[in-house]
Amino acid sequence: MLAARVLSALAFLGLTAAAPPRLSSRQSTAITALSAAQISSFTPYINYAAAGYCKPASTKAWNCGANCNANAGFQTVASGGDGSAVQYWYVGYDANLNTIIVTHQGTDPTKFLADETDVDFFLQHMNTTLFPGLSSSIEVHSGFADEHALTAPSILAAVQAAVAKWPSVKSVTLVGHSLGGALALLDFAYLPLHLPSLQYKGIMFGMPRVGNQAWADYISQGSLITHVNNKLDIVPIVPGRGLGFHHPTGEVHIQDDSASEWLACPGQDNTSGKCTTGAVPTIFDGSIINHLGPYNGIWMGSC
Ligand SMILES: *[C@@H]1O[C@H](CO)[C@@H](O)[C@H](O)[C@H]1NC(C)=O
Ligand SMILES: *[C@@H]1O[C@H](CO)[C@@H](O)[C@H](O)[C@H]1NC(C)=O
């Protein structure tokens, strides 16, 4: 069942087409290694997440350097943010992947961890204007929700503009690194409530925990999220499970050894030593540098 969910997430990414993993029912909850072809299929999304750190003028013109050049042909619809009060973001269309891309910038991990260890946040109910109809048991990080609300109307308008420009496109992919991953995850819940005819998936890197168990269960439905964690990165273990925060399914964990294997971890917050929650029990066991990369050779955090 769990392996079936991981497989369906990989299938959504188009990964199983390249190398169909065959798992017997006995191995159905196994931690499985991604093939080289599966890993390289993440590359465009890694470049998109890395480009999220670039100024809106350069993502609008799509001349931000290596990460823009790697996805040449991307057509930006809108970009925004100021990089301090409002994280940068951009929305556009990738014809090769035939998907609308929505990307949010992350933040300086040192500052991020200081905020999280100060515990200047709490689990709060969803804003019913932005998230109409969600179960009242669902709660998310107050700081991430506030940050998400700042860009939500602009992102929605930009996705609507993209759909108007390319009406045959039905796929929207939410991308982000670090805090940008958390904002992308909130968009993954937010956008379908306003544009229900599109199909959504999320590919996040170094994403912190965003909400409570009911949130993690809601997000895990359909297995449309993949969150990639690098080695001993500490950001994905905050805020702690002890504070009531949980990850959805869909972790892929890059191993902290010379082989740097990418393993698909079944379940939520898998406590195996091969998955982040098991490998990094406390922030003192982890690394901030690993947060920035490399992800298949690509570093995040600057532009
Ligand atoms: C919910 O979001 C709307 C739109 O951003 C805002 O106007 C309203 O103040 C928010 N409500 C609460 C209770 O925060
Ligand atoms: C973690 O992965 C193992 C496979 O090694 C699996 O048996 C177990 O159910 C998973 N744990 C959770 C919490 O899903």
Coordinates of C-alpha atoms and ligand atoms in Angstrom, one line a residue:
M1 CA 0.0 0.0 0.0
L2 CA 2.7 2.5 1.0
A3 CA 5.0 1.4 -1.8
A4 CA 2.0 1.7 -4.1
R5 CA 1.7 5.3 -3.0
V6 CA 5.4 6.0 -3.5
L7 CA 5.0 4.4 -7.0
S8 CA 2.1 6.5 -7.8
A9 CA 4.0 9.7 -6.8
L10 CA 6.9 8.5 -9.0
A11 CA 4.5 7.7 -11.8
F12 CA 3.1 11.2 -11.5
L13 CA 6.6 12.6 -12.0
G14 CA 6.9 10.4 -15.0
L15 CA 9.6 8.5 -13.3
T16 CA 8.2 5.0 -13.6
A17 CA 8.1 5.4 -17.4
A18 CA 11.9 5.5 -17.5
A19 CA 12.5 2.6 -15.2
P20 CA 9.5 0.8 -13.9
P21 CA 10.3 -0.4 -10.4
R22 CA 8.9 -3.8 -9.7
L23 CA 8.1 -4.5 -6.1
S24 CA 6.6 -7.7 -4.8
S25 CA 3.9 -7.4 -2.2
R26 CA 6.4 -8.7 0.4
Q27 CA 8.5 -5.6 -0.3
S28 CA 5.6 -3.3 -0.4
T29 CA 6.8 -1.0 2.4
A30 CA 10.5 -1.2 1.5
I31 CA 12.8 1.8 1.2
T32 CA 13.7 1.7 -2.4
A33 CA 16.6 3.4 -4.3
L34 CA 15.9 5.7 -7.3
S35 CA 17.6 4.9 -10.5
A36 CA 20.0 7.3 -12.2
A37 CA 17.2 8.1 -14.7
Q38 CA 14.7 8.8 -11.9
I39 CA 17.2 11.1 -10.2
S40 CA 17.9 13.1 -13.3
S41 CA 14.2 13.6 -13.9
F42 CA 14.3 15.9 -10.8
T43 CA 16.9 18.1 -12.4
P44 CA 14.6 20.7 -14.1
Y45 CA 12.7 21.1 -10.8
I46 CA 15.9 21.6 -8.9
N47 CA 16.9 24.3 -11.3
Y48 CA 13.4 25.9 -10.9
A49 CA 13.7 25.8 -7.1
A50 CA 17.3 27.3 -7.3
A51 CA 16.0 30.1 -9.6
G52 CA 13.5 31.0 -6.9
Y53 CA 16.3 32.9 -5.2
C54 CA 16.7 35.2 -8.2
K55 CA 15.3 38.7 -8.3
P56 CA 11.8 39.0 -9.9
A57 CA 13.2 41.1 -12.8
S58 CA 15.5 38.3 -13.8
T59 CA 12.9 35.5 -13.4
K60 CA 10.5 37.7 -15.4
A61 CA 13.0 38.1 -18.2
W62 CA 14.3 34.5 -17.6
N63 CA 17.9 35.7 -17.7
C64 CA 18.9 34.7 -14.2
G65 CA 21.9 32.7 -15.2
A66 CA 22.7 29.0 -15.0
N67 CA 19.4 27.9 -13.4
C68 CA 17.4 29.8 -16.0
N69 CA 19.6 28.6 -18.9
A70 CA 19.1 25.0 -17.8
N71 CA 15.4 25.4 -18.4
A72 CA 15.7 27.5 -21.6
G73 CA 12.3 28.1 -23.2
F74 CA 10.5 28.7 -19.9
Q75 CA 7.9 31.4 -20.4
T76 CA 7.3 33.5 -17.3
V77 CA 3.8 34.9 -16.7
A78 CA 4.5 36.9 -13.5
S79 CA 7.0 37.3 -10.7
G80 CA 7.2 39.2 -7.5
G81 CA 8.3 39.6 -3.9
D82 CA 11.0 41.7 -2.3
G83 CA 13.2 39.0 -0.8
S84 CA 12.7 40.1 2.8
A85 CA 9.1 40.8 3.9
V86 CA 7.8 38.8 0.9
Q87 CA 9.8 35.9 -0.5
Y88 CA 10.4 36.1 -4.2
W89 CA 8.1 34.0 -6.4
Y90 CA 7.5 33.4 -10.1
V91 CA 4.9 31.6 -12.3
G92 CA 5.2 30.4 -15.9
Y93 CA 4.9 27.6 -18.3
D94 CA 7.4 24.8 -19.3
A95 CA 6.5 23.4 -22.7
N96 CA 8.9 20.4 -22.3
L97 CA 7.2 19.3 -19.1
N98 CA 3.9 20.6 -20.2
T99 CA 3.2 22.1 -16.8
I100 CA 2.6 25.5 -15.2
I101 CA 5.4 26.0 -12.7
V102 CA 4.9 28.0 -9.4
T103 CA 8.1 28.6 -7.4
H104 CA 8.7 30.3 -4.1
Q105 CA 12.1 31.5 -2.7
G106 CA 13.5 30.0 0.5
T107 CA 15.3 31.9 3.2
D108 CA 18.7 32.1 4.9
P109 CA 18.7 28.8 6.9
T110 CA 20.6 30.3 9.9
K111 CA 17.9 33.0 10.3
F112 CA 15.2 30.4 9.6
L113 CA 16.5 28.0 12.4
A114 CA 16.8 31.0 14.8
D115 CA 13.1 31.7 14.2
E116 CA 12.1 28.1 14.6
T117 CA 14.2 27.5 17.8
D118 CA 12.7 30.7 19.3
V119 CA 9.3 28.9 18.9
D120 CA 7.8 32.3 18.0
F121 CA 5.0 30.4 16.2
F122 CA 2.1 28.1 16.8
L123 CA -0.3 25.7 15.1
Q124 CA -3.3 27.7 13.9
H125 CA -6.6 26.9 12.0
M126 CA -6.7 27.5 8.3
N127 CA -8.0 30.9 7.1
T128 CA -11.4 30.0 5.8
T129 CA -11.3 32.7 3.1
L130 CA -8.1 31.3 1.6
F131 CA -8.9 27.6 2.4
P132 CA -12.7 27.3 2.2
G133 CA -14.1 23.9 3.3
L134 CA -11.1 22.3 4.9
S135 CA -11.6 20.2 8.0
S136 CA -11.4 22.3 11.2
S137 CA -9.0 19.7 12.6
I138 CA -6.3 20.9 10.1
E139 CA -3.8 23.3 11.6
V140 CA -0.6 24.8 10.1
H141 CA 2.4 26.9 11.2
S142 CA 1.2 30.4 11.9
G143 CA 4.3 32.1 10.4
F144 CA 4.2 30.0 7.2
A145 CA 0.5 30.7 6.9
D146 CA 1.0 34.5 7.3
E147 CA 3.8 34.4 4.7
H148 CA 1.7 32.4 2.3
A149 CA -1.2 34.8 2.6
L150 CA 1.0 37.7 1.4
T151 CA 1.4 36.1 -2.1
A152 CA -1.7 33.9 -2.4
P153 CA -3.9 36.3 -4.4
S154 CA -1.0 37.2 -6.8
I155 CA -0.1 33.5 -7.3
L156 CA -3.7 32.6 -8.0
A157 CA -4.1 35.5 -10.5
A158 CA -0.8 34.4 -12.2
V159 CA -1.9 30.8 -12.5
Q160 CA -5.3 32.0 -13.9
A161 CA -3.4 34.1 -16.5
A162 CA -1.2 31.1 -17.5
V163 CA -4.4 29.0 -18.0
A164 CA -5.9 31.7 -20.1
K165 CA -2.7 31.8 -22.2
W166 CA -2.3 28.0 -22.6
P167 CA -5.8 26.7 -22.2
S168 CA -4.9 23.1 -23.0
V169 CA -2.5 22.9 -20.0
K170 CA -4.0 21.0 -17.1
S171 CA -0.9 20.5 -14.9
V172 CA 0.5 22.8 -12.2
T173 CA 3.7 21.9 -10.3
L174 CA 4.5 23.7 -7.1
V175 CA 8.2 24.0 -6.4
G176 CA 10.4 25.4 -3.6
H177 CA 13.4 25.0 -1.4
S178 CA 13.4 25.5 2.4
L179 CA 10.7 28.0 3.5
G180 CA 9.9 28.1 -0.2
G181 CA 9.0 24.4 0.0
A182 CA 6.6 25.2 2.9
L183 CA 5.0 28.0 0.9
A184 CA 4.7 25.6 -2.1
L185 CA 3.0 23.0 0.1
L186 CA 0.5 25.6 1.3
D187 CA -0.2 26.5 -2.4
F188 CA -0.7 22.8 -3.1
A189 CA -3.7 23.0 -0.6
Y190 CA -4.8 26.5 -1.6
L191 CA -4.8 26.5 -5.4
P192 CA -7.1 23.4 -6.0
L193 CA -9.8 25.0 -3.8
H194 CA -9.9 28.0 -6.2
L195 CA -9.0 26.3 -9.5
P196 CA -10.3 22.7 -9.1
S197 CA -10.1 21.7 -12.8
L198 CA -6.3 21.5 -12.8
Q199 CA -4.0 18.7 -11.6
Y200 CA -1.5 19.6 -9.0
K201 CA 1.8 18.1 -7.8
G202 CA 4.6 19.3 -5.5
I203 CA 8.3 18.9 -5.6
M204 CA 10.0 20.4 -2.6
F205 CA 13.6 20.4 -1.4
G206 CA 14.7 20.7 2.2
M207 CA 11.1 21.4 3.3
P208 CA 10.4 22.0 7.0
R209 CA 7.3 20.5 8.7
V210 CA 4.3 22.7 7.9
G211 CA 1.3 21.4 9.9
N212 CA -0.3 18.9 12.2
Q213 CA -1.3 15.2 11.7
A214 CA -4.6 16.1 10.1
W215 CA -2.7 18.4 7.6
A216 CA -0.1 15.7 6.8
D217 CA -2.9 13.2 6.2
Y218 CA -4.8 15.7 4.0
I219 CA -1.7 16.5 1.9
S220 CA -0.7 12.8 1.6
Q221 CA -3.9 11.9 -0.3
G222 CA -3.1 10.9 -3.8
S223 CA 0.6 10.9 -3.1
L224 CA 1.2 13.9 -5.3
I225 CA 4.0 15.5 -3.2
T226 CA 7.7 14.5 -3.3
H227 CA 10.0 16.2 -0.8
V228 CA 13.7 15.6 -1.3
N229 CA 15.9 15.9 1.8
N230 CA 19.7 16.1 1.5
K231 CA 21.9 14.1 3.8
L232 CA 21.9 15.5 7.4
D233 CA 19.9 18.7 6.6
I234 CA 18.3 19.9 9.8
V235 CA 15.6 22.1 8.3
P236 CA 13.3 19.1 7.5
I237 CA 13.2 18.1 11.2
V238 CA 11.9 21.4 12.4
P239 CA 9.4 22.2 13.8
G240 CA 9.7 19.1 15.9
R241 CA 7.1 16.3 16.1
G242 CA 7.0 17.0 19.8
L243 CA 5.3 20.3 19.0
G244 CA 2.7 18.5 16.9
F245 CA 4.1 18.9 13.4
H246 CA 4.2 16.1 10.9
H247 CA 5.4 15.6 7.3
P248 CA 3.2 14.2 4.6
T249 CA 4.3 11.1 2.7
G250 CA 6.7 11.4 -0.3
E251 CA 10.1 11.8 1.3
V252 CA 13.1 11.1 -0.9
H253 CA 16.3 11.1 1.2
I254 CA 19.8 11.6 -0.3
Q255 CA 22.1 9.4 1.8
D256 CA 25.0 10.8 3.8
D257 CA 27.7 8.6 2.3
S258 CA 30.0 8.7 -0.7
A259 CA 27.4 6.9 -2.8
S260 CA 24.8 9.7 -2.1
E261 CA 22.0 7.3 -3.1
W262 CA 18.5 8.7 -3.4
L263 CA 16.0 6.5 -1.4
A264 CA 12.2 6.8 -1.5
C265 CA 11.1 6.5 2.2
P266 CA 7.6 5.1 2.7
G267 CA 5.1 6.6 5.2
Q268 CA 5.2 9.9 7.0
D269 CA 8.3 10.8 9.1
N270 CA 9.8 7.4 8.6
T271 CA 12.1 6.8 11.6
S272 CA 14.5 4.5 9.7
G273 CA 18.1 5.7 9.9
K274 CA 17.9 5.9 6.1
C275 CA 15.2 8.6 6.2
T276 CA 15.6 12.1 7.6
T277 CA 13.5 11.7 10.8
G278 CA 15.6 8.7 11.8
A279 CA 19.0 10.0 10.5
V280 CA 18.7 13.4 12.2
P281 CA 17.1 12.9 15.6
T282 CA 18.0 16.4 16.9
I283 CA 19.3 19.6 15.3
F284 CA 22.7 18.8 17.0
D285 CA 23.0 15.7 14.8
G286 CA 22.5 17.6 11.5
S287 CA 24.1 20.1 9.1
I288 CA 23.0 23.5 7.8
I289 CA 25.4 23.2 4.8
N290 CA 23.6 20.1 3.7
H291 CA 20.4 22.2 3.5
L292 CA 21.9 24.1 0.6
G293 CA 22.9 21.1 -1.4
P294 CA 24.1 19.8 -3.6
Y295 CA 20.9 18.3 -5.0
N296 CA 22.1 16.3 -8.0
G297 CA 25.0 18.7 -8.3
I298 CA 23.0 21.9 -7.9
W299 CA 23.3 24.3 -4.9
M300 CA 20.4 26.4 -3.6
G301 CA 20.3 29.6 -1.6
S302 CA 21.9 32.3 -3.8
C303 CA 21.6 33.6 -7.3
Ligands
LIG1 C1 -8.1 35.5 5.9 O1 -7.5 35.9 4.7 C2 -8.2 37.1 4.1 C3 -7.6 37.3 2.8 O2 -6.1 37.3 2.8 C4 -8.0 38.3 5.1 O3 -8.6 39.4 4.5 C5 -8.5 37.9 6.4 O4 -8.2 39.0 7.3 C6 -7.9 36.6 7.0 N1 -8.7 36.3 8.2 C7 -8.1 36.0 9.3 C8 -8.9 35.6 10.5 O5 -6.9 36.1 9.4
LIG2 C1 9.6 3.1 7.2 O1 10.1 2.2 6.2 C2 10.0 0.9 6.6 C3 10.8 0.1 5.5 O2 12.1 0.0 5.8 C4 8.6 0.4 6.7 O3 8.5 -0.9 7.0 C5 7.9 1.3 7.7 O4 6.6 1.0 7.8 C6 8.1 2.7 7.5 N1 7.7 3.5 8.6 C7 6.7 4.3 8.6 C8 6.4 5.1 9.8 O5 6.0 4.5 7.6

